[in-house]
Every structure is written in C-alpha cells, then in structure tokens.
Coordinates of C-alpha atoms and ligand atoms in Angstrom, one line a residue:
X1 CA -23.5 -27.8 -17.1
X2 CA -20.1 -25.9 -16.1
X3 CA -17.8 -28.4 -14.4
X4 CA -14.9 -26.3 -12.9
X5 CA -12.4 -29.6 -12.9
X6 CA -12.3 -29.8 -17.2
X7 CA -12.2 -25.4 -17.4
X8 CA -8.5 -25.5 -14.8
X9 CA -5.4 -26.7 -15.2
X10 CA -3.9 -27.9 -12.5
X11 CA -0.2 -27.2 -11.6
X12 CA 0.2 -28.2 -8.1
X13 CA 3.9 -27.1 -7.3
X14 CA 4.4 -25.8 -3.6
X15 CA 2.5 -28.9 -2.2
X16 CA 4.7 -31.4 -4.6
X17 CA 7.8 -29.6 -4.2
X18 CA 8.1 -29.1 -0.8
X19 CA 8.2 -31.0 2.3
X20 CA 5.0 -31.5 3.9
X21 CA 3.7 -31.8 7.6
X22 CA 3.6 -35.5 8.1
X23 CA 0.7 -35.7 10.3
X24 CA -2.9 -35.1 8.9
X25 CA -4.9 -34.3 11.7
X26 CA -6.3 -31.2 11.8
X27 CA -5.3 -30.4 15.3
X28 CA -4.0 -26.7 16.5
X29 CA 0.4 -27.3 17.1
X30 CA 3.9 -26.1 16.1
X31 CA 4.9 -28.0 13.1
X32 CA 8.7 -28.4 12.3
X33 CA 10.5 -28.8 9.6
X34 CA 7.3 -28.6 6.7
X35 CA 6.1 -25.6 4.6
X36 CA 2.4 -26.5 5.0
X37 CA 0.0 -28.8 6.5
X38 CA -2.5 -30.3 4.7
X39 CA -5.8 -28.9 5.9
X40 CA -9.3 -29.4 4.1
X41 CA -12.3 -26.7 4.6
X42 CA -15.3 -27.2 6.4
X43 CA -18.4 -27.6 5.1
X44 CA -20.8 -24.1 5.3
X45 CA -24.4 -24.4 5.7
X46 CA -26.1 -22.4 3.1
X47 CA -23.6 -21.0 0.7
X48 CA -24.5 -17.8 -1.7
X49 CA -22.2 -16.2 -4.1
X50 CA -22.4 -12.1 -3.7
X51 CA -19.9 -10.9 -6.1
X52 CA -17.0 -12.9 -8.3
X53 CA -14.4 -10.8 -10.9
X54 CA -14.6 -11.5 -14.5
X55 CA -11.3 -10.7 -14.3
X56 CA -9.6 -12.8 -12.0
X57 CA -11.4 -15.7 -13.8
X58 CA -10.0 -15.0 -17.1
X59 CA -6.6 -14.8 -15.4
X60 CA -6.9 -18.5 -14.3
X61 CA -8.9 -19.6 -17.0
X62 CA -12.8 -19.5 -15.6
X63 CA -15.4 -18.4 -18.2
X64 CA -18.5 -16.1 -16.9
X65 CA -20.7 -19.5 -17.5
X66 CA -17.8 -21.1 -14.7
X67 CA -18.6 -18.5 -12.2
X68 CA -22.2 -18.7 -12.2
X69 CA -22.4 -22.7 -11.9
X70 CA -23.4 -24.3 -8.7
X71 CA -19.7 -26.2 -9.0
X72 CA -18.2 -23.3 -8.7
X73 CA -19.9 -21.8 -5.6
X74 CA -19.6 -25.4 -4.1
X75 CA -15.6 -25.0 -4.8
X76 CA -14.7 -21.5 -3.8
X77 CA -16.4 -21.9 -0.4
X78 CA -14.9 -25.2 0.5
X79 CA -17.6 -27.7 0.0
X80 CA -16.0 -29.4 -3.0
X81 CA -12.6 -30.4 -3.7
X82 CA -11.5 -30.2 -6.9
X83 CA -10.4 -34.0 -8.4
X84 CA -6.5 -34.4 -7.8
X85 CA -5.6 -31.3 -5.5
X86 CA -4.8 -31.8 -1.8
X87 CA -5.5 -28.0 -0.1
X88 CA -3.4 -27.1 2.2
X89 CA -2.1 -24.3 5.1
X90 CA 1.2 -22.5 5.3
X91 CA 3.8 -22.6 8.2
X92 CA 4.9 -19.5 8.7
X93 CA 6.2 -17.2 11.8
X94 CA 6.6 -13.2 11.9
X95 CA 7.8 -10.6 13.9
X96 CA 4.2 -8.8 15.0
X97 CA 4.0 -4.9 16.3
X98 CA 8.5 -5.0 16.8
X99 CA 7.8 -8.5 18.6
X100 CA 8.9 -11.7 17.1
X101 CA 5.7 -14.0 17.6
X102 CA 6.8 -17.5 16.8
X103 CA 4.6 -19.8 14.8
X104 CA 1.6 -18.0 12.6
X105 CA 0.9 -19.9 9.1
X106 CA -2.5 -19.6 7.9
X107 CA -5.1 -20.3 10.8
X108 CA -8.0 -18.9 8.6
X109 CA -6.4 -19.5 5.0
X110 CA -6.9 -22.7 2.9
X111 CA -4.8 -23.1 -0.4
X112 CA -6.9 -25.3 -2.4
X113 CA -4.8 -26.0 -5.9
X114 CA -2.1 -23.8 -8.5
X115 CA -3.1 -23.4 -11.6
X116 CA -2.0 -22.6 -14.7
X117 CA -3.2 -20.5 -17.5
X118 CA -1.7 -18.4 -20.3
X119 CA 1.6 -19.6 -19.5
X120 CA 1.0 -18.3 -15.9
X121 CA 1.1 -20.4 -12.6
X122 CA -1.9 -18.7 -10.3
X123 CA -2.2 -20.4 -6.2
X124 CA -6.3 -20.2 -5.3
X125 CA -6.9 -19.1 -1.3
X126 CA -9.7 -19.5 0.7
X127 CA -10.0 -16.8 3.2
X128 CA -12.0 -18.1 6.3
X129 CA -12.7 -22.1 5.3
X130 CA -12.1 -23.3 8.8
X131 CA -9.8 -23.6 11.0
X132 CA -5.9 -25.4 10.6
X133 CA -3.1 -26.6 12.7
X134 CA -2.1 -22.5 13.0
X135 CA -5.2 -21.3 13.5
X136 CA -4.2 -21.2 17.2
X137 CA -7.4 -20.2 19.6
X138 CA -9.2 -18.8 16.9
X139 CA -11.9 -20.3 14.9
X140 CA -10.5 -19.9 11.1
X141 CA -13.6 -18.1 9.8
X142 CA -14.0 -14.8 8.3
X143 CA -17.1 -12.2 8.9
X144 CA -19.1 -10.7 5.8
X145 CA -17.3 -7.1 6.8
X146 CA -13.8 -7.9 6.7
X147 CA -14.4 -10.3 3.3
X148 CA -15.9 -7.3 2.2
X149 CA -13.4 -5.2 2.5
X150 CA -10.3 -7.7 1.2
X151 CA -12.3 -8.1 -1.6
X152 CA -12.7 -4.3 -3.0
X153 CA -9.6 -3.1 -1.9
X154 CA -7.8 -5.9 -3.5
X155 CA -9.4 -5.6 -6.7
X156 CA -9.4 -1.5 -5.9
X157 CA -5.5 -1.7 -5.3
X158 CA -4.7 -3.8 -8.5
X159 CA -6.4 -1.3 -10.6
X160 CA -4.9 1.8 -8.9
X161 CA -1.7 0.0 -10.4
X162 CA -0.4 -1.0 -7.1
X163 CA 1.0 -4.8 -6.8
X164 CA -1.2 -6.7 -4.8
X165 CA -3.3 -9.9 -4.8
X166 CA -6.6 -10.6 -6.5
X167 CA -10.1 -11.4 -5.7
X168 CA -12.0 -14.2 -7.0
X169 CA -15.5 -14.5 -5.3
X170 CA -16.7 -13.3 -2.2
X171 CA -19.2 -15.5 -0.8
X172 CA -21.4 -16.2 2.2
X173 CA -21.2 -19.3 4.1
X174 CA -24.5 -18.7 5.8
X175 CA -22.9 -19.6 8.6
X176 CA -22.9 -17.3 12.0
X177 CA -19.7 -16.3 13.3
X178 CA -19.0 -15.1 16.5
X179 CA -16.7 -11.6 17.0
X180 CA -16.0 -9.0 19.5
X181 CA -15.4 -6.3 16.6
X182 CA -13.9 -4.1 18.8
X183 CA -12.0 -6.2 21.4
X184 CA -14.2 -4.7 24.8
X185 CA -16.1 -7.7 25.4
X186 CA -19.3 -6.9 23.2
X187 CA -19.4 -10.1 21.4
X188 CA -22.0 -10.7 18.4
X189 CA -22.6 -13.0 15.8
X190 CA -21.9 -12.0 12.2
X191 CA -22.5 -13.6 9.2
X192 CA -19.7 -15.4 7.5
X193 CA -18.0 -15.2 4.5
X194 CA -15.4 -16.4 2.1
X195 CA -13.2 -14.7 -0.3
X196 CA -11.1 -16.6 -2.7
X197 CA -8.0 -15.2 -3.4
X198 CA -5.4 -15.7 -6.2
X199 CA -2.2 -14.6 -7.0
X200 CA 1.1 -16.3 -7.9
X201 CA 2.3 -17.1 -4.6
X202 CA 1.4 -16.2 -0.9
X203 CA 4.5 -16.7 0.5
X204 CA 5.3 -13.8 3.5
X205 CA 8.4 -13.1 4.8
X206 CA 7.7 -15.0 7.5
X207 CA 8.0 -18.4 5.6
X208 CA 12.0 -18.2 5.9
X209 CA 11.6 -16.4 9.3
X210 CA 10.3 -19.5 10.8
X211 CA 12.9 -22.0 9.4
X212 CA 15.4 -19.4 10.2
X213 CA 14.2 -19.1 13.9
X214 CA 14.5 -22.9 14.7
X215 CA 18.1 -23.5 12.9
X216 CA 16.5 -25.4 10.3
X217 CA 18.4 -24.2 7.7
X218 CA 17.5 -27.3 5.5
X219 CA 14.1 -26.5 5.1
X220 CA 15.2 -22.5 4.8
X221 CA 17.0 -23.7 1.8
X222 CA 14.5 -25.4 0.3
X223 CA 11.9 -22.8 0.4
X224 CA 14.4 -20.0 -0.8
X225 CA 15.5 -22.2 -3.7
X226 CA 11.9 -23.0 -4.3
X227 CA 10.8 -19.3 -4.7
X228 CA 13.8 -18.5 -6.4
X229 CA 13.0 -21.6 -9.0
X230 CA 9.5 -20.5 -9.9
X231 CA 9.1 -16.7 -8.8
X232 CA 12.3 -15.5 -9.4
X233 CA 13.7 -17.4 -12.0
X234 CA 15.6 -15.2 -14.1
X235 CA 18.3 -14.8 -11.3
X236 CA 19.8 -18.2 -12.3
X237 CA 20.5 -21.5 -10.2
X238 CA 20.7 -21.4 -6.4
X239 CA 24.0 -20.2 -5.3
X240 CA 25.3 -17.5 -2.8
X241 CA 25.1 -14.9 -5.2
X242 CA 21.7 -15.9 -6.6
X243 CA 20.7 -15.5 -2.9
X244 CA 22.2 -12.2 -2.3
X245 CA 20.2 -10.8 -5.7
X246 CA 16.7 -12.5 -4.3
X247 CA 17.1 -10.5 -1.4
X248 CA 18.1 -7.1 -3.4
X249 CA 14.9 -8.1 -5.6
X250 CA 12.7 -8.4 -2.6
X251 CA 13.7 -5.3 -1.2
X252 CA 13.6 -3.5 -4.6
X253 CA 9.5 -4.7 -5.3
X254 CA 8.9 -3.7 -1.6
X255 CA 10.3 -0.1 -2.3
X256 CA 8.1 0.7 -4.9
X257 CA 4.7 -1.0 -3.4
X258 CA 5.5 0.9 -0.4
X259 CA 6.0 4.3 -2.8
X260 CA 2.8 3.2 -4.9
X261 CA 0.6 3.3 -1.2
X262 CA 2.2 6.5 -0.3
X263 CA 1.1 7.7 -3.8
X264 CA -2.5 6.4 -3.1
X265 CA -2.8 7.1 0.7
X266 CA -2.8 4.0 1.2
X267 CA -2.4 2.5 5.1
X268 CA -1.8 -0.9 5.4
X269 CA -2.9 -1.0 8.9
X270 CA -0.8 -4.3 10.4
X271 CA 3.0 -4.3 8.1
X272 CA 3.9 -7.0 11.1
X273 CA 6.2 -9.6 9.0
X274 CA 3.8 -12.3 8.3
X275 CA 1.8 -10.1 6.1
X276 CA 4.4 -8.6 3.3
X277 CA 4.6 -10.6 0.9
X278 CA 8.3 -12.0 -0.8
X279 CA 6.9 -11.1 -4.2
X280 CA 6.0 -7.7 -3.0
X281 CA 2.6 -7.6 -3.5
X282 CA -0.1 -6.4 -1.1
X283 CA -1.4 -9.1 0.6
X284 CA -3.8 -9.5 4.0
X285 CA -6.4 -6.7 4.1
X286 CA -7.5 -5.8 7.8
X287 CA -7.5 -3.1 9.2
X288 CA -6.4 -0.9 6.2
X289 CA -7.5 3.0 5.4
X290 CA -7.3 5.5 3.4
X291 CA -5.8 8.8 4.0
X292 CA -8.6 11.7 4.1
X293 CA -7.4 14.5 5.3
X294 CA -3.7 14.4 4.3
X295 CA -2.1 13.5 7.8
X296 CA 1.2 11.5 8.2
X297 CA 0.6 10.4 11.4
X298 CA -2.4 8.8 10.7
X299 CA -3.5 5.0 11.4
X300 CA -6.8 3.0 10.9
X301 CA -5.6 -0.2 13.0
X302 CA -6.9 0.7 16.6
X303 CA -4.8 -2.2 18.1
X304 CA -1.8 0.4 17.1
X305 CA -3.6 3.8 18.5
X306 CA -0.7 4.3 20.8
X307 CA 2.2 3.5 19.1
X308 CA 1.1 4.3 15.8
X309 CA 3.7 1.9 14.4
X310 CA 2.3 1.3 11.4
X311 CA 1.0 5.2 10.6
X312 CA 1.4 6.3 6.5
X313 CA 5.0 8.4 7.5
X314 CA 6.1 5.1 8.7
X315 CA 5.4 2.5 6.0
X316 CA 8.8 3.1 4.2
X317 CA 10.7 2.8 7.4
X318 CA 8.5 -0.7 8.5
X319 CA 9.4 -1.7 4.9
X320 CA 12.9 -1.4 5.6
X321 CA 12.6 -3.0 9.0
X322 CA 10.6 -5.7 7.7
X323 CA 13.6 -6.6 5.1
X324 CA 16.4 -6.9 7.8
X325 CA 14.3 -9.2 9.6
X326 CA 14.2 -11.4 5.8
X327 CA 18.2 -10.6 5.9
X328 CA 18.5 -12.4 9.1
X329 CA 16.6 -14.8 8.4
X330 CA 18.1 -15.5 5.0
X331 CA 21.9 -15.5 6.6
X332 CA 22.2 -18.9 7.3
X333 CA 22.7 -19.5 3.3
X334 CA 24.6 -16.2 2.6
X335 CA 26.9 -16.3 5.9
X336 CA 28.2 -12.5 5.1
X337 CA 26.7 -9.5 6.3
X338 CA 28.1 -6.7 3.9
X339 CA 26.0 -7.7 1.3
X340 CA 23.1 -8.1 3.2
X341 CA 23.5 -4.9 4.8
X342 CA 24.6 -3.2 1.1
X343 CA 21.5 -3.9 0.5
X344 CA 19.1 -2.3 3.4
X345 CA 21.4 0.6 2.1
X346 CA 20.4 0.8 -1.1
X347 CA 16.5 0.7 0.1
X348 CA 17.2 3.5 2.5
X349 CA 19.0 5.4 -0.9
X350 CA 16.4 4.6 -3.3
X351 CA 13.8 5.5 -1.7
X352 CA 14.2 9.1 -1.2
X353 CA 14.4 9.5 -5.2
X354 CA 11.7 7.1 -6.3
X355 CA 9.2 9.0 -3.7
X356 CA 10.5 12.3 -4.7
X357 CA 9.7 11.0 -8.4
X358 CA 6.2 9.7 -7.4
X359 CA 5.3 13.5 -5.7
X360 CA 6.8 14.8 -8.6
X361 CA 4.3 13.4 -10.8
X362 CA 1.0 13.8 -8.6
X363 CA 1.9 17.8 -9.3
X364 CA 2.6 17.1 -12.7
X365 CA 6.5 18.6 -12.6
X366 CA 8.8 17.9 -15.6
X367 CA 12.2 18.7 -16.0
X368 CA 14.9 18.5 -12.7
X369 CA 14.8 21.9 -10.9
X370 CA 16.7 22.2 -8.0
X371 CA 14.0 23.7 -5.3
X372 CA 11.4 20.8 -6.3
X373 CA 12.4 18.8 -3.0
X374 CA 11.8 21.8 -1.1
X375 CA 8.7 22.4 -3.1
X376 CA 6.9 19.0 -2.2
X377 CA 8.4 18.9 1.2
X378 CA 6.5 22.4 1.9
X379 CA 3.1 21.1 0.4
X380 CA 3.4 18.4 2.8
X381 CA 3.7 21.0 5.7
X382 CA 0.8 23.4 4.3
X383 CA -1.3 20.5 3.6
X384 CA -1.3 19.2 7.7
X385 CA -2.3 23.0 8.4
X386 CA -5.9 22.5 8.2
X387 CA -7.3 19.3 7.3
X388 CA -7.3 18.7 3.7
X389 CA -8.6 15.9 1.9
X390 CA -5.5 14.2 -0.1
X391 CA -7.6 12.5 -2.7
X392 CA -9.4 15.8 -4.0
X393 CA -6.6 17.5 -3.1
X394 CA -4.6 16.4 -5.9
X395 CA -6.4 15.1 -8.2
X396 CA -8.1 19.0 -9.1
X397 CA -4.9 20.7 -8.3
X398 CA -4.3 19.9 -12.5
X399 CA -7.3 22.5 -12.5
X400 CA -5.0 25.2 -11.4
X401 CA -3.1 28.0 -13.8
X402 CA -0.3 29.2 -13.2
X403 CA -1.2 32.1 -15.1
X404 CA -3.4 32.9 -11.8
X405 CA -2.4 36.4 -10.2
X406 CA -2.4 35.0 -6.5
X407 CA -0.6 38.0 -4.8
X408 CA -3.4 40.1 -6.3
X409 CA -6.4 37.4 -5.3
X410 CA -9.6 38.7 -3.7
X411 CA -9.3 36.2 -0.1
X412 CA -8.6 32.7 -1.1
X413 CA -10.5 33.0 -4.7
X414 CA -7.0 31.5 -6.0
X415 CA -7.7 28.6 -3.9
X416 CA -11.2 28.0 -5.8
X417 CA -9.6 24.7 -8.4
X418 CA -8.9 22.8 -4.9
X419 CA -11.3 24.4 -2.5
X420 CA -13.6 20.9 -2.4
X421 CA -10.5 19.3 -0.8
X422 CA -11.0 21.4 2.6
X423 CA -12.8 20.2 5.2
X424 CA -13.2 23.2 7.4
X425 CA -12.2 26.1 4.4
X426 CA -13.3 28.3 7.1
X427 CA -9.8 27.9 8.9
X428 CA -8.4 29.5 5.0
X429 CA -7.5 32.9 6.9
X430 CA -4.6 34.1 8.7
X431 CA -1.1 32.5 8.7
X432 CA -2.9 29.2 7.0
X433 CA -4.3 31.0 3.9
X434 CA -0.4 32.7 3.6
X435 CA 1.3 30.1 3.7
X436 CA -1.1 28.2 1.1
X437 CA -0.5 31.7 -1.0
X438 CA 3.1 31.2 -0.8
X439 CA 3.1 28.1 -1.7
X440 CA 0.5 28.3 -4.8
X441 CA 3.2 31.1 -5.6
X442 CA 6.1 29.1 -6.0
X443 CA 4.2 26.5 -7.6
X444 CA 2.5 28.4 -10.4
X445 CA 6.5 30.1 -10.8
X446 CA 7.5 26.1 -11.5
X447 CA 5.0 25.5 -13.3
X448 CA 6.0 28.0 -16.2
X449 CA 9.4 26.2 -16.5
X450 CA 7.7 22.8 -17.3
X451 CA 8.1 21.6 -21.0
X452 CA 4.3 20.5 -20.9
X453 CA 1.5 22.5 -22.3
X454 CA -1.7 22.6 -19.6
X455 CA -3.6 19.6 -20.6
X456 CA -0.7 17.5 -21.0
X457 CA 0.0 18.2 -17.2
X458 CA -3.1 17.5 -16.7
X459 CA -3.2 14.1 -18.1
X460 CA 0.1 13.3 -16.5
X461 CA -1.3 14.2 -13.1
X462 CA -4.6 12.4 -13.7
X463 CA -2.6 9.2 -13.6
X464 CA -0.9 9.6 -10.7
X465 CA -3.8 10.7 -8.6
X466 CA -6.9 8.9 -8.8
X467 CA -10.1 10.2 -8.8
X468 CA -11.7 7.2 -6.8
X469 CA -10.5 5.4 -4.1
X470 CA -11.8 2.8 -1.9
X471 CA -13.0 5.9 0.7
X472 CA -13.5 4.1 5.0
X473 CA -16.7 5.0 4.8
X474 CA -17.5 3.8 1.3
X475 CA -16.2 0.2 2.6
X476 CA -18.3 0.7 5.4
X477 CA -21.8 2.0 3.2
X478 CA -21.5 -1.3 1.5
X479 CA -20.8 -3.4 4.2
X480 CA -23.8 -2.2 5.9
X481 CA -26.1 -2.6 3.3
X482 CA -24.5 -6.2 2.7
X483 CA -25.6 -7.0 6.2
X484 CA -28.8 -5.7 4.9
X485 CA -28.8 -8.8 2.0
X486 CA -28.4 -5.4 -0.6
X487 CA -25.0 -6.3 -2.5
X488 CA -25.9 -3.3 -5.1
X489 CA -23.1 -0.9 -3.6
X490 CA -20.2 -4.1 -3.4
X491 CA -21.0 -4.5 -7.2
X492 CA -21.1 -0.8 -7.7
X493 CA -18.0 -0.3 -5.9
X494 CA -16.2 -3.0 -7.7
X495 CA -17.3 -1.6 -11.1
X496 CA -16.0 2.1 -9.9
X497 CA -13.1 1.0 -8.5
X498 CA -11.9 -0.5 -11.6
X499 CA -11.4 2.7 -13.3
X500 CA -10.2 4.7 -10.5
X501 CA -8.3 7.6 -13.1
X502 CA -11.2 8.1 -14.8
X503 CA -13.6 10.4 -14.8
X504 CA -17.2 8.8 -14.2
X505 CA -20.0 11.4 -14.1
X506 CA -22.4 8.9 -12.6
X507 CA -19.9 8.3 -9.8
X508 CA -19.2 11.7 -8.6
X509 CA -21.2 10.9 -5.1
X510 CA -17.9 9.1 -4.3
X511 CA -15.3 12.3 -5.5
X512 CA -16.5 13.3 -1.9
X513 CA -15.1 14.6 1.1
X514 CA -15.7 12.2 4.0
X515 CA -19.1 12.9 5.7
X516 CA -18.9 14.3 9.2
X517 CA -20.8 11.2 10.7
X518 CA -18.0 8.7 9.9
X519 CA -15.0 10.7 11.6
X520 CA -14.9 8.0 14.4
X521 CA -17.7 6.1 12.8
X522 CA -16.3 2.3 13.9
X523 CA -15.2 0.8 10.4
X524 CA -14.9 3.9 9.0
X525 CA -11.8 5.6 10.6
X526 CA -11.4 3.1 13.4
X527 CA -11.0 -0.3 12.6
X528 CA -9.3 -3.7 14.6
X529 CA -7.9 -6.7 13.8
X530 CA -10.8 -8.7 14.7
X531 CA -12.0 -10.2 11.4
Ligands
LIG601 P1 -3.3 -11.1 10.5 O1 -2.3 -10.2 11.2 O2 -4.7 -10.7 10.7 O3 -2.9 -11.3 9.1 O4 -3.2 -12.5 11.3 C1 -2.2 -12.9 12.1 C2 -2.2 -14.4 12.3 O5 -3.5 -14.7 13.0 C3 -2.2 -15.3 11.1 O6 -1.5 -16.4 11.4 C4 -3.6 -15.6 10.8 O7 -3.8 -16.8 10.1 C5 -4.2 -15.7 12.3 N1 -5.6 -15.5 12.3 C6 -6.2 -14.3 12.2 N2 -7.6 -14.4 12.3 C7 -7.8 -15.7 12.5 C8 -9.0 -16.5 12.7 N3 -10.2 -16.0 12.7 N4 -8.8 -17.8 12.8 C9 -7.6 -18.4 12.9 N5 -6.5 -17.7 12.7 C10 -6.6 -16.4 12.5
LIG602 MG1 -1.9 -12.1 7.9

C-alpha cells in the first residue's frame, strides 16, 4: 500500500517562519498583523480522482503507484491531513478592476504543506476545500468547469514555456455546488471539484499590499525578507538595496511572462493585483481565453465587457500598473522614490524590445534591419482587417516562400500557405487582399536578407508559435463531456497540450479554426468570474 506521508518530505517554511493568525476559528474577518490563518478543508462526500500529472508528481516526489492510492485521493481533496503539517490560508489584499479592495487572502484556497524534492522546495494548494476566514460571502468551493479549466491551462501554459503554476490532480468532491455562472440570477447546482496546485510559492502582490495598506510595516518586513530569503536568495541579506533589486527582479520576471502571453495569445482575464504572482508566474485561472481571430481589443472576462481593462493590448500596461502598486507598497522599507520609479522605467523601456524580439521570432526574422518594427507593426494592422485566426496564422506562415511572385499572383493564390487562418477568406478582395499583398511583399523582400536557409526558419518559427493551444471551445468540449462523467477529452487534452510545438497528426482536429457555434457560446468566448 502507497502511504503519501513516507514518499514527501516535508519542509514546512511560510507557516514556521511567519507570524500566524492567532485565532483558530474558522470564522469569515479581517486579520491583522499575520500572513495566514490556519484553516483545515472540509470533508467531501464521495471523492473521485479524474486526472493527476505524472509530472507534477515527479517534481515533488510522488511515484505513479502515489497517485493512484486511495491516500492520495483522501489527501489532495482534503479528507486527510498529512502527519505534521498544519494547512493553512493566505492574508492578502489587491487593488481589483483600478479599485483597491481591501482584505482578499484565499477564501477558496487551502495550503496543505511545502515540500521538498530534488533540492527544490514545492507549496501544495487546494483549490475549492472549503471555505476560510477570507472567503468572505462565498462558499470556498470550486465547480468541475472552472477546475477544469485551471487545470489544462496550467499544465497547457507550463509547456508552451510560459512561467506559471502547476497542476497536480483534479478531482471531484461529489459534492453539489451552487452557482449563478453568469451573474443574472439563473442559479444551478454544479458538481464540485478540487485541483491541487503546486509551485514554489503563491505569494501575489497583494501579500505586501495588505501590510502596506494598514502601516504595518513590521509584518511588510517580514514577508519581503521572507521571499527574499527563500525565492530570491541570490540578491544577498535584507537591506535597502537588496529591496530595491527584489522589486527590479519582480518587474523584470513580470515583463517577460507578460511578453510570453502576448507570444501565445494568451488573456489572462482578471490581472487585478491579488492574482500576479511575486515570482512571476501565472497564477489563478478564471476567466482566461485565447486569442482566435488576432484582435487586441479582445477580452474573455465578461465582468470587464465594458471597460475591457484587462483586453490582450493591455496586459503589458496592467503589468506595469500592477508593479507601482508593489512599489508603493514596498516603500515603507525603501523610503526613496527614484529608485522605485527607475525601475517602472526600465519595464516601460524593456518592454518594447523584448516584444519586438518575441514578433521577431514568431516570423522567423534574423539579423537587425531597420524597417522590421514597421514590418510587425503593419502585420498587426492587416491582421485586425478581417478576422484572422492568430494561432494558424503563424504557425503556417513558415510555409510561405519568399521566392513567391506575389505581384504576379492569380487572386489571393499567394495567400494559399496561411489561407486556413481566415475565417471569412471571402472578405480577401479589395483594399484587404492589397494590403495583405503589400505586406507578403515586403515580407518575402526580408526574408531574402535572413542568414537562415528555409527549414531553419522554419524550425525557429515552429518554437515560437505553437501549433496547439488550449482553444475556448476546446476547454469548453471537455468540460461538457466531463459533466457528462466522460473525462476522455481532459486526458486527451492534457496529453496534447504537452507538446504544443509539435506536430501530432492524430491531433489535427484541434489545428482548427474556432467553430461558428461557439462565437458567443457561454464558456467559450464569454466567460465570468463565477467559479
Ligand atoms: P479571483 O479574482 O477569482 O482570484 O478571486 C478574488 C477573491 O475572491 C480571492 O480572495 C478569492 O479567494 C475569493 N474567492 C473567489 N471565489 C471564491 C469562493 N467560491 N469562495 C470564497 N472565496 C472566493
Ligand atoms: Mg485570485
């Protein structure tokens, strides 16, 4: 028999390390002055184990025999509490939608132990074990769509080589949950589910935000030197500088996880400050999406229909917004603004180049001409002509030569290597199909300056745009089924998703344009926090 307790090792370090909530009841109330609340997980009625990552478990140390035992399933969905570990919730705060919120902390998250493996320290979270003293007037539980969908696109993410938290397990709790999916009073039960998380930490912005917000500049301190001690270690012993070069860190891992999504298409759906992480990872997937047809403006989080704060053009700029929030909140210890603002700078400056990079490499550019900015900038206009799919878009556009004689092409036959990417080709005419001419024009006229033969280019653009991606509708196909108790396509999916750059012939289905039915299919372009 597996037994869980003998297979982990246990380095408990954020609960030991720093100061806890003094009171132990599990009731719903602002807590000062402690990083977390101990908080245990309810019981769940009938638990069943639908998917768990190989993976993940060799990360922390969990054989395949681990994740099949009935220990196992008893521990990831809260029944059992691992010997010697005290699980616990967060305190945190954030600025949601512009808005500073006040107290947050996880009201449907459950740390239940660190642990350490491969000379790696890993943090275990359950997702939707019950409610704790943030859960506010919500009920701390988690529906079998939204696990669903933390789980692949976690897992999706890490493999697409963006930072970002892992998934464990998903499991059901066999419990009913109540949720108006779509916040206009059409309440339903759903079946709930847990998803066990891991990464090295889960600390948000928001942890130092809180502190910061209440003068507690004691418990600020500890938490900053706390991170600093065991995440970010190789910038030396707490001191003003060391603090300056955390936040220059930060802002530097949040720049490039921000480029990687716009490399992807990635939307995060809700960048509010609780949910960016301070090791720059992606962490809390809601109401996330994927960019099909290649529109900045675009966002999947209905609660932000109107403002559209959190749209794919505007990730960067969040990002950056998001870090003077961590500035402010980090002052207290610094107590100079040039720095801090030297910094926000330098996001602002680094950006521009490290994106420009990125675009570079999706259309396979060497060398440093001095019309490539001007080249991406006008692919990024053609491509909002008429809805283009950015996926296929770019990943067969290392199908085109330059050798092809465009002014002398018979209609849009020059088109043909990226054709599958249109959604309505029929709009390829006029003033659209031009300007696409134009622009294959100056492109093909680049491409003959690049050192790289065609199949090098190729295999330079093939790992910068991924063939698969976690499509809405895909989520939404398996979630469906899943409801159905048919966990094939979650499997499938997670299988698929873990060799996005490759080319799987079984798997073409999914190389697929978005199917007319889910255009405002709910869950497929439309989604809302409720989860
Ligand atoms: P989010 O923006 O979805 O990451 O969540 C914002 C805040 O609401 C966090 O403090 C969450 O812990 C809390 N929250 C979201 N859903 C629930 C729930 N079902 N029960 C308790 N707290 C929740
Ligand atoms: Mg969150």
């Amino acid at each position: 028999m597996s037994n869980i307790a003998t297979s982990l090792k246990l380095n408990e370090r954020f609960n030991q390390e720093l100061p806890a909530d003094p009171i132990e009841i599990n009731s719903r109330r602002q807590v000062e002055k402690s990083a977390f609340s101990y908080a245990t997980p309810i019981k769940t009625a009938n638990p069943k184990l639908v998917s768990s990552s190989k993976e993940v478990a060799d990360l922390i140390g969990l054989s395949q025999k681990d994740l099949e035992s009935e220990d196992f399933l008893q521990i990831i969905t809260g029944n059992k509490i691992l010997e010697g570990t005290k699980p616990f919730a967060m305190c945190y705060g954030g600025h949601q939608f512009g808005n500073w919120a006040g107290q947050l902390g996880d009201g449907r998250a459950i740390n239940l132990t660190e642990v350490e493996h491969n000379g790696k320290t890993w943090a275990l979270q359950l997702k939707g074990a019950g409610p704790t003293p943030y859960s506010r007037t919500a009920d701390g539980l988690a529906v079998l769509r939204s696990s669903i969908r933390e789980y692949l696109c976690s897992e999706a993410m890490y493999h697409l080589g963006v930072p970002t938290t892992r998934a464990l397990s998903l499991a059901l709790t066999g419990d009913e949950v109540l949720r108006d999916m779509m916040y206009n009073g059409n309440s339903a039960y759903e079946k709930g589910a847990i998803v066990c998380r891991v990464a090295p930490s889960f600390i948000r912005f928001g942890n130092f935000e809180i502190f910061a917000s209440r003068r507690d500049t004691e418990t600020l301190k500890q938490l900053v030197d706390y991170t600093i001690k065991h995440h970010y270690a190789h910038l030396g012993e707490p001191s003003k500088e060391t603090y300056i070069a955390f936040l220059a860190e930060v802002a530097e891992r949040t720049m490039k996880m921000i480029v990687h999504w716009q490399r992807v298409g990635f939307v995060h759906g809700v960048m509010n400050t609780d949910n960016l992480s301070i090791l720059g990872l992606t962490i809390d997937f809601g109401p996330y999406g994927w960019l099909e047809g290649y529109d900045h403006g675009w966002t999947p989080n209905t609660t932000d229909r109107h403002q559209k704060r959190y749209r794919y053009e505007n990730q960067p700029d969040i990002g950056l917004w998001n870090l003077l929030k961590l500035a402010n909140a980090l002052y207290p210890l610094i107590e100079e603004a040039a720095p801090l603002e030297a910094i926000l700078h330098k996001y602002k400056a680094d950006y521009e180049p490290t994106y420009h990079q990125m675009m570079k490499e999706k259309l396979g550019l060497t060398g440093d001409f001095e019309d490539d900015k001007k080249l991406v900038e006008q692919l990024e206009e053609v491509l909002h002509l008429t809805e283009t799919d950015m996926t296929i878009f770019f990943r067969n556009l290392a199908h085109f030569t330059p050798e092809t004689d465009i002014e002398n092409a018979i209609d849009k036959d020059f088109l043909n290597p990226v054709l599958a990417a249109f959604y309505k080709p029929e709009e390829l005419t006029g003033n659209i199909l031009n300007h696409w001419k134009t622009w294959f024009k100056n492109y093909a006229n680049r491409l003959k300056a690049n050192e790289l033969s065609k199949e090098d280019r190729k295999a330079m653009m093939d790992k910068a745009n991924p063939k698969y991606v976690l499509r809405n509708y895909m989520a939404q196909v398996a979630i469906d089924a899943a409801d159905n108790g048919d966990f094939t396509l979650v499997n499938t999916f997670l299988e698929m998703l873990r060799n996005p750059y490759a080319e799987q012939p079984e798997m073409e289905k999914w190389f697929a344009k978005r199917p007319e039915w889910a255009r405002n299919k709910v869950g497929c372009s439309m989604l809302s926090c409720s989860s």
